[in-house]
């Protein structure tokens, strides 16, 4: 049986593992990043193979992370170790449950209408050499607000995915690989049409097929978008000026806002929410309707509306 004698072999094994999984249809974006980091850590520790102690030491970094993050990191290494064991029998596989952690969904920040308007105004006021940055970020924030798309889905939109004639978005690169069509309101279609004209005037020779473009004519980068969003949210006062980067309202909360506002509107109008929930789940791209049910227990107002509906039904 072949032995893993050197760090270069561990590095190669990690790359082969990622390539194999991708060939099976897995994206492996986060796993690849974690394995690269683990190999660097192993090099620092002068370790040539995976051991339980090494895996746990790496998994518990950073020390300030939540236990669920540690558990997720260890799970990635355990799966890699299971593969590596077929190459090097001395590889140690971390036992399941060694670092238990339960994921707790962060309560959403529900933007008020005035805050949405302030965010859009701050985006429109952004300066850049061509003026495209303001158009791009105002369009992006508006699109996230009215569609509830994930930020990754919006950034992945290509021109062919945006039907400006029918007002339908084809969301292809999704979190759960569940493609869907997202119809938009006429006002949204017109806003996207205006953005497309400005974008093409600024960059008549396209460098990318992305619908939303950066100032230099390339696809928007998630990290850059998040950084600019933090600056905008600080500028309008919904995030402290010197708070930690990860603290405060998130772009993802725009998705929560759409889901919650839709459910509240349904309850107040008296429609059968139970029958409508699968429709909302499909629109949002949830793989399970239980992901949509989460809002009923996470939002006090929704819980009260649902409880009142049950009480009225019981009184009949």
Coordinates of C-alpha atoms in Angstrom, one line a residue:
X1 CA 0.0 0.0 0.0
X2 CA 1.3 3.4 -0.9
X3 CA 2.5 5.6 1.9
X4 CA 2.0 9.4 2.3
X5 CA 5.6 10.3 3.0
X6 CA 5.6 14.1 2.4
X7 CA 3.6 17.2 2.5
X8 CA 3.5 17.5 -1.3
X9 CA 1.6 14.1 -1.3
X10 CA -0.9 15.4 1.2
X11 CA -1.4 18.5 -1.0
X12 CA -1.8 16.4 -4.1
X13 CA -4.3 14.1 -2.3
X14 CA -6.4 17.1 -1.3
X15 CA -6.5 18.3 -4.9
X16 CA -7.3 14.9 -6.2
X17 CA -10.1 14.6 -3.6
X18 CA -11.6 17.9 -4.6
X19 CA -11.4 17.0 -8.3
X20 CA -13.1 13.7 -7.8
X21 CA -16.0 15.2 -5.8
X22 CA -16.4 18.0 -8.4
X23 CA -16.6 15.3 -11.2
X24 CA -19.5 13.8 -9.2
X25 CA -21.3 17.1 -9.3
X26 CA -20.3 18.8 -6.0
X27 CA -19.2 22.4 -6.2
X28 CA -16.6 22.1 -3.4
X29 CA -16.0 25.8 -3.1
X30 CA -15.9 26.0 0.6
X31 CA -14.4 22.5 1.0
X32 CA -11.6 23.4 -1.3
X33 CA -10.8 26.5 0.6
X34 CA -10.8 24.7 3.9
X35 CA -8.6 21.9 2.7
X36 CA -6.1 24.3 1.4
X37 CA -6.0 26.0 4.8
X38 CA -5.8 22.6 6.5
X39 CA -2.8 21.6 4.4
X40 CA -1.0 24.9 5.2
X41 CA -1.7 24.3 8.9
X42 CA -0.4 20.7 8.6
X43 CA 2.8 22.1 7.0
X44 CA 3.2 24.5 9.9
X45 CA 2.8 21.7 12.4
X46 CA 5.3 19.5 10.3
X47 CA 2.6 16.8 10.0
X48 CA 2.6 14.6 6.9
X49 CA -0.7 12.8 7.5
X50 CA -4.1 13.4 9.0
X51 CA -4.4 12.6 12.7
X52 CA -7.4 13.2 15.1
X53 CA -5.4 15.7 17.2
X54 CA -4.3 17.6 14.1
X55 CA -7.8 17.7 12.7
X56 CA -9.3 18.9 16.0
X57 CA -6.6 21.6 16.5
X58 CA -7.3 23.0 13.0
X59 CA -11.1 22.7 13.3
X60 CA -11.1 24.8 16.5
X61 CA -9.7 27.8 14.7
X62 CA -10.5 30.5 15.1
X63 CA -11.0 30.2 18.9
X64 CA -13.7 32.8 18.8
X65 CA -15.9 30.9 16.2
X66 CA -19.1 29.2 17.2
X67 CA -19.1 25.5 18.0
X68 CA -21.2 24.8 14.9
X69 CA -18.3 26.2 12.8
X70 CA -15.8 23.9 14.5
X71 CA -18.1 20.9 13.9
X72 CA -18.5 21.8 10.2
X73 CA -14.7 22.2 9.8
X74 CA -14.1 18.9 11.5
X75 CA -16.7 17.2 9.3
X76 CA -14.9 18.4 6.2
X77 CA -11.6 16.9 7.4
X78 CA -13.3 13.6 8.5
X79 CA -14.7 13.1 5.0
X80 CA -11.3 13.9 3.4
X81 CA -9.7 11.5 5.9
X82 CA -12.1 8.7 4.9
X83 CA -10.9 9.2 1.3
X84 CA -7.2 9.5 2.3
X85 CA -7.5 6.3 4.3
X86 CA -7.7 4.3 1.1
X87 CA -4.2 5.7 0.2
X88 CA -2.6 5.8 3.6
X89 CA -3.9 3.2 6.1
X90 CA -2.2 5.2 8.9
X91 CA -4.6 8.1 8.4
X92 CA -6.7 8.7 11.4
X93 CA -10.4 9.4 10.9
X94 CA -12.0 11.8 13.5
X95 CA -15.0 10.1 15.1
X96 CA -18.4 11.6 14.5
X97 CA -19.7 13.9 17.2
X98 CA -16.3 14.7 18.5
X99 CA -17.0 18.4 18.2
X100 CA -20.8 18.7 18.6
X101 CA -22.4 21.9 17.4
X102 CA -26.0 22.9 16.6
X103 CA -26.6 25.5 14.0
X104 CA -28.8 28.4 15.2
X105 CA -30.2 30.6 12.6
X106 CA -29.5 34.2 13.3
X107 CA -32.7 36.2 13.8
X108 CA -33.3 38.4 10.7
X109 CA -33.0 42.1 10.7
X110 CA -36.3 43.4 9.2
X111 CA -35.5 46.6 7.3
X112 CA -38.1 49.3 7.5
X113 CA -39.3 50.9 4.3
X114 CA -37.4 54.2 5.1
X115 CA -34.2 52.2 5.6
X116 CA -34.5 50.6 2.2
X117 CA -35.0 54.0 0.6
X118 CA -32.0 55.4 2.5
X119 CA -29.9 52.5 1.3
X120 CA -30.9 53.1 -2.3
X121 CA -30.3 56.8 -2.0
X122 CA -26.8 56.2 -0.6
X123 CA -26.0 53.8 -3.4
X124 CA -27.2 56.3 -6.0
X125 CA -24.9 58.9 -4.5
X126 CA -21.8 56.8 -4.9
X127 CA -19.1 58.4 -7.0
X128 CA -17.0 56.6 -9.7
X129 CA -15.1 57.6 -12.8
X130 CA -17.9 56.3 -15.2
X131 CA -20.8 56.6 -12.8
X132 CA -21.7 52.9 -13.3
X133 CA -21.0 52.0 -9.7
X134 CA -24.0 54.0 -8.4
X135 CA -26.3 52.4 -11.0
X136 CA -25.0 48.9 -10.3
X137 CA -25.4 49.0 -6.6
X138 CA -28.7 50.8 -6.6
X139 CA -30.0 48.1 -9.1
X140 CA -28.5 45.2 -7.1
X141 CA -30.0 46.4 -3.8
X142 CA -33.3 47.0 -5.4
X143 CA -33.3 43.6 -7.1
X144 CA -32.5 41.8 -3.8
X145 CA -35.3 43.7 -2.0
X146 CA -38.1 43.0 -4.5
X147 CA -37.1 39.4 -5.4
X148 CA -35.6 37.9 -2.2
X149 CA -32.8 36.4 -4.3
X150 CA -29.7 35.2 -2.5
X151 CA -26.8 37.6 -3.2
X152 CA -24.9 34.8 -4.9
X153 CA -27.8 34.2 -7.3
X154 CA -28.0 37.9 -8.2
X155 CA -24.3 38.1 -8.9
X156 CA -24.4 34.9 -11.0
X157 CA -27.0 36.3 -13.3
X158 CA -25.9 36.4 -16.9
X159 CA -27.5 38.5 -19.7
X160 CA -29.2 35.4 -21.0
X161 CA -30.8 34.8 -17.6
X162 CA -32.6 38.2 -17.6
X163 CA -35.6 38.3 -19.9
X164 CA -36.2 42.0 -20.2
X165 CA -39.1 41.5 -22.6
X166 CA -41.2 39.1 -20.4
X167 CA -39.8 40.3 -17.0
X168 CA -38.6 36.9 -15.9
X169 CA -35.2 35.9 -14.3
X170 CA -33.8 32.5 -14.8
X171 CA -31.9 31.6 -11.6
X172 CA -29.5 28.8 -12.5
X173 CA -26.6 28.8 -10.1
X174 CA -28.4 28.3 -6.8
X175 CA -27.3 27.3 -3.4
X176 CA -29.1 23.9 -3.6
X177 CA -28.8 23.4 -7.4
X178 CA -32.5 24.0 -7.7
X179 CA -33.1 26.1 -10.8
X180 CA -36.2 28.4 -10.9
X181 CA -37.9 31.2 -12.8
X182 CA -38.5 34.4 -10.9
X183 CA -41.1 36.7 -12.4
X184 CA -40.7 40.4 -11.5
X185 CA -43.0 43.4 -11.4
X186 CA -43.2 45.7 -14.4
X187 CA -41.5 48.5 -12.5
X188 CA -38.6 46.1 -11.8
X189 CA -38.4 45.1 -15.4
X190 CA -38.2 48.7 -16.4
X191 CA -35.5 49.4 -13.8
X192 CA -33.4 46.5 -15.1
X193 CA -33.9 47.7 -18.7
X194 CA -32.6 51.2 -17.7
X195 CA -29.6 49.7 -16.0
X196 CA -28.8 47.6 -19.0
X197 CA -28.8 50.6 -21.3
X198 CA -26.5 52.6 -18.9
X199 CA -24.2 49.5 -18.5
X200 CA -23.9 49.0 -22.3
X201 CA -23.2 52.7 -22.9
X202 CA -20.4 52.6 -20.3
X203 CA -19.0 49.3 -21.5
X204 CA -20.0 48.8 -25.2
X205 CA -17.4 46.0 -25.5
X206 CA -18.3 43.4 -23.0
X207 CA -15.7 41.6 -21.0
X208 CA -18.1 39.3 -19.2
X209 CA -21.6 37.8 -19.8
X210 CA -22.6 39.0 -16.3
X211 CA -25.7 41.1 -16.2
X212 CA -24.5 43.2 -13.2
X213 CA -21.1 44.7 -13.8
X214 CA -18.4 46.3 -11.7
X215 CA -16.9 49.7 -12.6
X216 CA -14.2 48.0 -14.6
X217 CA -16.7 46.0 -16.6
X218 CA -16.3 42.6 -14.8
X219 CA -18.6 40.4 -12.8
X220 CA -19.2 41.8 -9.3
X221 CA -17.2 40.1 -6.5
X222 CA -19.0 39.0 -3.4
X223 CA -16.4 40.3 -1.0
X224 CA -16.4 43.7 -2.7
X225 CA -20.2 43.9 -2.7
X226 CA -20.3 43.0 1.0
X227 CA -17.7 45.6 1.8
X228 CA -19.6 48.4 0.0
X229 CA -22.8 47.3 1.6
X230 CA -21.2 47.7 5.1
X231 CA -20.1 51.2 4.1
X232 CA -23.6 52.1 2.9
X233 CA -25.3 50.7 6.0
X234 CA -22.9 52.6 8.2
X235 CA -23.5 55.8 6.2
X236 CA -27.3 55.6 6.9
X237 CA -26.9 54.7 10.6
X238 CA -28.1 51.1 10.7
X239 CA -24.6 49.8 11.5
X240 CA -22.2 51.3 14.1
X241 CA -19.3 53.2 12.5
X242 CA -16.6 51.2 14.2
X243 CA -18.4 47.9 14.8
X244 CA -17.0 44.5 13.7
X245 CA -17.4 43.8 10.0
X246 CA -19.7 40.8 10.6
X247 CA -22.0 42.6 13.0
X248 CA -25.2 44.3 12.0
X249 CA -27.8 44.0 9.2
X250 CA -26.8 41.7 6.4
X251 CA -27.6 41.6 2.7
X252 CA -29.3 38.3 3.3
X253 CA -31.8 40.1 5.5
X254 CA -33.3 41.6 2.4
X255 CA -34.3 38.1 1.5
X256 CA -35.9 37.6 5.0
X257 CA -37.7 40.9 4.6
X258 CA -39.4 39.8 1.4
X259 CA -40.5 36.5 3.0
X260 CA -41.8 38.1 6.2
X261 CA -43.6 41.0 4.4
X262 CA -45.3 38.5 2.1
X263 CA -46.5 36.2 4.9
X264 CA -47.7 39.2 7.0
X265 CA -49.7 40.5 4.0
X266 CA -51.2 37.1 3.4
X267 CA -52.3 36.7 7.0
X268 CA -53.8 40.2 7.2
X269 CA -55.7 39.7 3.9
X270 CA -57.2 36.4 5.2
X271 CA -55.8 34.1 2.5
X272 CA -55.1 30.4 3.2
X273 CA -51.4 30.7 4.2
X274 CA -50.9 27.0 4.5
X275 CA -51.8 26.5 0.8
X276 CA -49.7 29.5 -0.3
X277 CA -46.5 28.6 1.6
X278 CA -45.3 26.1 -1.1
X279 CA -45.6 28.9 -3.6
X280 CA -43.4 31.2 -1.5
X281 CA -41.0 28.4 -0.9
X282 CA -40.7 27.8 -4.6
X283 CA -40.2 31.5 -5.4
X284 CA -37.5 31.8 -2.8
X285 CA -35.8 28.6 -4.0
X286 CA -36.2 26.7 -0.7
X287 CA -35.7 23.0 -1.1
X288 CA -38.0 22.2 1.8
X289 CA -41.1 24.1 2.8
X290 CA -40.0 23.8 6.4
X291 CA -37.3 26.4 5.6
X292 CA -40.2 28.8 4.9
X293 CA -42.1 27.7 8.0
X294 CA -39.1 28.9 10.1
X295 CA -40.3 32.5 9.7
X296 CA -43.5 31.7 11.6
X297 CA -41.5 30.9 14.7
X298 CA -38.7 33.4 14.2
X299 CA -40.8 36.5 13.8
X300 CA -43.1 37.4 16.8
X301 CA -45.6 39.3 14.6
X302 CA -46.0 36.3 12.3
X303 CA -46.3 33.9 15.3
X304 CA -49.1 36.1 16.7
X305 CA -50.9 36.3 13.4
X306 CA -50.7 32.5 12.9
X307 CA -51.9 31.9 16.5
X308 CA -54.8 34.3 16.0
X309 CA -55.8 32.5 12.8
X310 CA -55.8 29.1 14.7
X311 CA -57.9 30.6 17.5
X312 CA -60.5 32.0 15.1
X313 CA -60.7 28.7 13.4
X314 CA -61.2 26.9 16.7
X315 CA -64.0 29.3 17.7
X316 CA -66.1 28.5 14.7

